[in-house]
Amino acid sequence: MEEKVARFEQAVLPHLDAAYNLARWLTRNAQDAEDVVQEACLRAFKSFASFRGGDGRPWLIAIVRNTCYTWMQQHRSRELATPFDEEMHGVDSESWNPEAQLIRGADVKLLTKALEELPLEYREVLVLRELEGLSYKEIAEVADVPIGTVMSRLARARKRLQQSLTGTQRKEARLEL
Amino acid sequence: MRCEDVQSIIDAFVDGEASHVTSLKIEGHLQHCARCSLVCRNRYVLRSVIQGHARHALAGDSDSLYHKAPVHLPKQIRSALQRSDRAELNRRAWTVRWVAGTAVALGAIAIWSISSVIYHRPAEDRLAQEVISSHVRSFIGSHLTDVLSPDEQDIKTWFNGRLDFAPYVEKLADKEFVLFGGRVDYLGARPVAVLVYKHREHFINLFTWPSGRDSVIADKTMTRQGYNLVYWAKSGMDCWAISDLEMGDLRGFARAFQERCSSPN
């Protein structure tokens, strides 16, 4: 009754920002993210009996993540159809030129574009790590992969991001010349 | 430590996830290696840039990488939860009234409904977790089906030679549940057959393998991480069905499937 809703609110609703943030980055759309979060909260509410207490954030995030993928299968199956290649081919070794300056210059717009261009599996671990501050172990549980996979995906995600940021900025610099 | 070893775990080091011993070794290497120091510095810069742009986020703020929930969302969700809770209470109240009104079958029904909801053994929990993982994974990439066909004979033929048993593959009498395809998966460290059904826009993954026993287990249900699961053992096969469908619909599916298995054509 009212009590269950109240208990659920106390344990889970404080993490609504985390839920929305992840859904927003995975679906890349504000309205879709709202729909997904609402559906995830309903599911979480129904599974509330299986919640063993403690930190509700990873628990809710895991449900949101799963709901995202199920939702995308129903509404955007084409986006999921491209098989994800864990072994990224042709990754350049780190450029010898100092790129730090270029990376520092990246603004929100550039970063958003670069992040949204990442494959889902890379975007997911990066958002959970950099924006939600989850540990490797927590990310492994949410994404349901081994910790080693979390680390290798993070490494590749960051390299890709770096290349994307510095590539774009060099292009813009050249255009200005 | 060699440069390639350092660079392969530099992220863990930067994130503070490397062991104490490993971190010391890396620090020692960085002191005399300009190349790895550069890689390390780039990681720190990237991280601080991202995190720097994620602070001071306000709801609806387009100037931050962090997206806070819109202001109206908590209230919206609260209402939805209350509606759902009320609906569930009404459903349960109705069920209790119905059970109480059926005097003769009361004993059997009471036992059945209790055992189907409460008692879960740890082995079943583990299996449930594997079922959930496989279900979620099946929607990523093109892993849902290895054979895409609404024809049960096609799918049976496809399984032939890929499994050491012949699973029941049935087109259901209830036209609401459409056979979609099949695949082989691994559960409990053994290969299992997976049949995929579709009900409107919802997918059902049905995992099936030969029972290690003669017993018949009546439908057991559970809800985990937002998914509904039904499992049973009958006609020599263990079956687990999982979907985001409502439990009532999923149980309807289970019944329809069992009916087909016990009346082979």
mmCIF file with all atom_site columns, C-alpha atoms in Angstrom, chain B residues 124 127 168 172 195 197 204-211 213 215-221 229-242 250-259 261-262:
data_model
loop_
_atom_site.group_PDB
_atom_site.id
_atom_site.type_symbol
_atom_site.label_atom_id
_atom_site.label_alt_id
_atom_site.label_comp_id
_atom_site.label_asym_id
_atom_site.label_entity_id
_atom_site.label_seq_id
_atom_site.pdbx_PDB_ins_code
_atom_site.Cartn_x
_atom_site.Cartn_y
_atom_site.Cartn_z
_atom_site.occupancy
_atom_site.B_iso_or_equiv
_atom_site.pdbx_formal_charge
_atom_site.auth_seq_id
_atom_site.auth_comp_id
_atom_site.auth_asym_id
_atom_site.auth_atom_id
_atom_site.pdbx_PDB_model_num
ATOM 1  C CA . GLU B 1 124 ? 17.539 -21.680 -9.044  1.00 0.00 ? 124 GLU B CA 1
ATOM 2  C CA . LEU B 1 127 ? 20.100 -20.134 -13.062 1.00 0.00 ? 127 LEU B CA 1
ATOM 3  C CA . TYR B 1 168 ? 10.064 -29.189 -28.486 1.00 0.00 ? 168 TYR B CA 1
ATOM 4  C CA . LEU B 1 172 ? 1.223  -22.081 -30.526 1.00 0.00 ? 172 LEU B CA 1
ATOM 5  C CA . LEU B 1 195 ? 13.044 -20.439 -28.789 1.00 0.00 ? 195 LEU B CA 1
ATOM 6  C CA . TYR B 1 197 ? 8.482  -15.812 -29.463 1.00 0.00 ? 197 TYR B CA 1
ATOM 7  C CA . ILE B 1 204 ? 9.917  -13.951 -25.008 1.00 0.00 ? 204 ILE B CA 1
ATOM 8  C CA . ASN B 1 205 ? 13.035 -16.061 -24.701 1.00 0.00 ? 205 ASN B CA 1
ATOM 9  C CA . LEU B 1 206 ? 12.198 -19.674 -23.877 1.00 0.00 ? 206 LEU B CA 1
ATOM 10 C CA . PHE B 1 207 ? 15.169 -21.742 -22.715 1.00 0.00 ? 207 PHE B CA 1
ATOM 11 C CA . THR B 1 208 ? 14.756 -25.495 -22.801 1.00 0.00 ? 208 THR B CA 1
ATOM 12 C CA . TRP B 1 209 ? 16.894 -28.571 -22.171 1.00 0.00 ? 209 TRP B CA 1
ATOM 13 C CA . PRO B 1 210 ? 16.375 -32.180 -21.081 1.00 0.00 ? 210 PRO B CA 1
ATOM 14 C CA . SER B 1 211 ? 15.416 -32.614 -17.426 1.00 0.00 ? 211 SER B CA 1
ATOM 15 C CA . ARG B 1 213 ? 14.904 -36.067 -13.566 1.00 0.00 ? 213 ARG B CA 1
ATOM 16 C CA . SER B 1 215 ? 9.696  -35.058 -12.009 1.00 0.00 ? 215 SER B CA 1
ATOM 17 C CA . VAL B 1 216 ? 7.051  -32.689 -13.154 1.00 0.00 ? 216 VAL B CA 1
ATOM 18 C CA . ILE B 1 217 ? 7.356  -29.198 -11.688 1.00 0.00 ? 217 ILE B CA 1
ATOM 19 C CA . ALA B 1 218 ? 4.350  -26.935 -11.924 1.00 0.00 ? 218 ALA B CA 1
ATOM 20 C CA . ASP B 1 219 ? 4.865  -23.352 -13.058 1.00 0.00 ? 219 ASP B CA 1
ATOM 21 C CA . LYS B 1 220 ? 7.093  -21.358 -10.745 1.00 0.00 ? 220 LYS B CA 1
ATOM 22 C CA . THR B 1 221 ? 7.257  -17.631 -11.178 1.00 0.00 ? 221 THR B CA 1
ATOM 23 C CA . LEU B 1 229 ? 10.258 -15.379 -15.352 1.00 0.00 ? 229 LEU B CA 1
ATOM 24 C CA . VAL B 1 230 ? 8.261  -18.605 -15.412 1.00 0.00 ? 230 VAL B CA 1
ATOM 25 C CA . TYR B 1 231 ? 9.845  -22.015 -15.222 1.00 0.00 ? 231 TYR B CA 1
ATOM 26 C CA . TRP B 1 232 ? 8.626  -25.585 -15.185 1.00 0.00 ? 232 TRP B CA 1
ATOM 27 C CA . ALA B 1 233 ? 9.621  -29.149 -15.899 1.00 0.00 ? 233 ALA B CA 1
ATOM 28 C CA . LYS B 1 234 ? 7.330  -31.330 -17.977 1.00 0.00 ? 234 LYS B CA 1
ATOM 29 C CA . SER B 1 235 ? 7.471  -34.016 -20.654 1.00 0.00 ? 235 SER B CA 1
ATOM 30 C CA . GLY B 1 236 ? 11.156 -34.578 -19.899 1.00 0.00 ? 236 GLY B CA 1
ATOM 31 C CA . MET B 1 237 ? 12.233 -30.973 -20.447 1.00 0.00 ? 237 MET B CA 1
ATOM 32 C CA . ASP B 1 238 ? 13.170 -28.102 -18.165 1.00 0.00 ? 238 ASP B CA 1
ATOM 33 C CA . CYS B 1 239 ? 11.839 -24.789 -19.481 1.00 0.00 ? 239 CYS B CA 1
ATOM 34 C CA . TRP B 1 240 ? 12.481 -21.200 -18.469 1.00 0.00 ? 240 TRP B CA 1
ATOM 35 C CA . ALA B 1 241 ? 10.549 -18.359 -20.096 1.00 0.00 ? 241 ALA B CA 1
ATOM 36 C CA . ILE B 1 242 ? 11.578 -14.737 -19.591 1.00 0.00 ? 242 ILE B CA 1
ATOM 37 C CA . LEU B 1 250 ? 3.729  -14.756 -19.649 1.00 0.00 ? 250 LEU B CA 1
ATOM 38 C CA . ARG B 1 251 ? 1.910  -17.447 -17.708 1.00 0.00 ? 251 ARG B CA 1
ATOM 39 C CA . GLY B 1 252 ? -0.625 -17.593 -20.516 1.00 0.00 ? 252 GLY B CA 1
ATOM 40 C CA . PHE B 1 253 ? 2.271  -18.207 -22.873 1.00 0.00 ? 253 PHE B CA 1
ATOM 41 C CA . ALA B 1 254 ? 3.640  -20.963 -20.644 1.00 0.00 ? 254 ALA B CA 1
ATOM 42 C CA . ARG B 1 255 ? 0.270  -22.695 -20.562 1.00 0.00 ? 255 ARG B CA 1
ATOM 43 C CA . ALA B 1 256 ? -0.166 -22.432 -24.323 1.00 0.00 ? 256 ALA B CA 1
ATOM 44 C CA . PHE B 1 257 ? 3.291  -23.911 -24.882 1.00 0.00 ? 257 PHE B CA 1
ATOM 45 C CA . GLN B 1 258 ? 2.722  -26.761 -22.442 1.00 0.00 ? 258 GLN B CA 1
ATOM 46 C CA . GLU B 1 259 ? -0.574 -27.572 -24.117 1.00 0.00 ? 259 GLU B CA 1
ATOM 47 C CA . CYS B 1 261 ? 3.892  -30.158 -25.974 1.00 0.00 ? 261 CYS B CA 1
ATOM 48 C CA . SER B 1 262 ? 1.440  -32.610 -24.466 1.00 0.00 ? 262 SER B CA 1
#
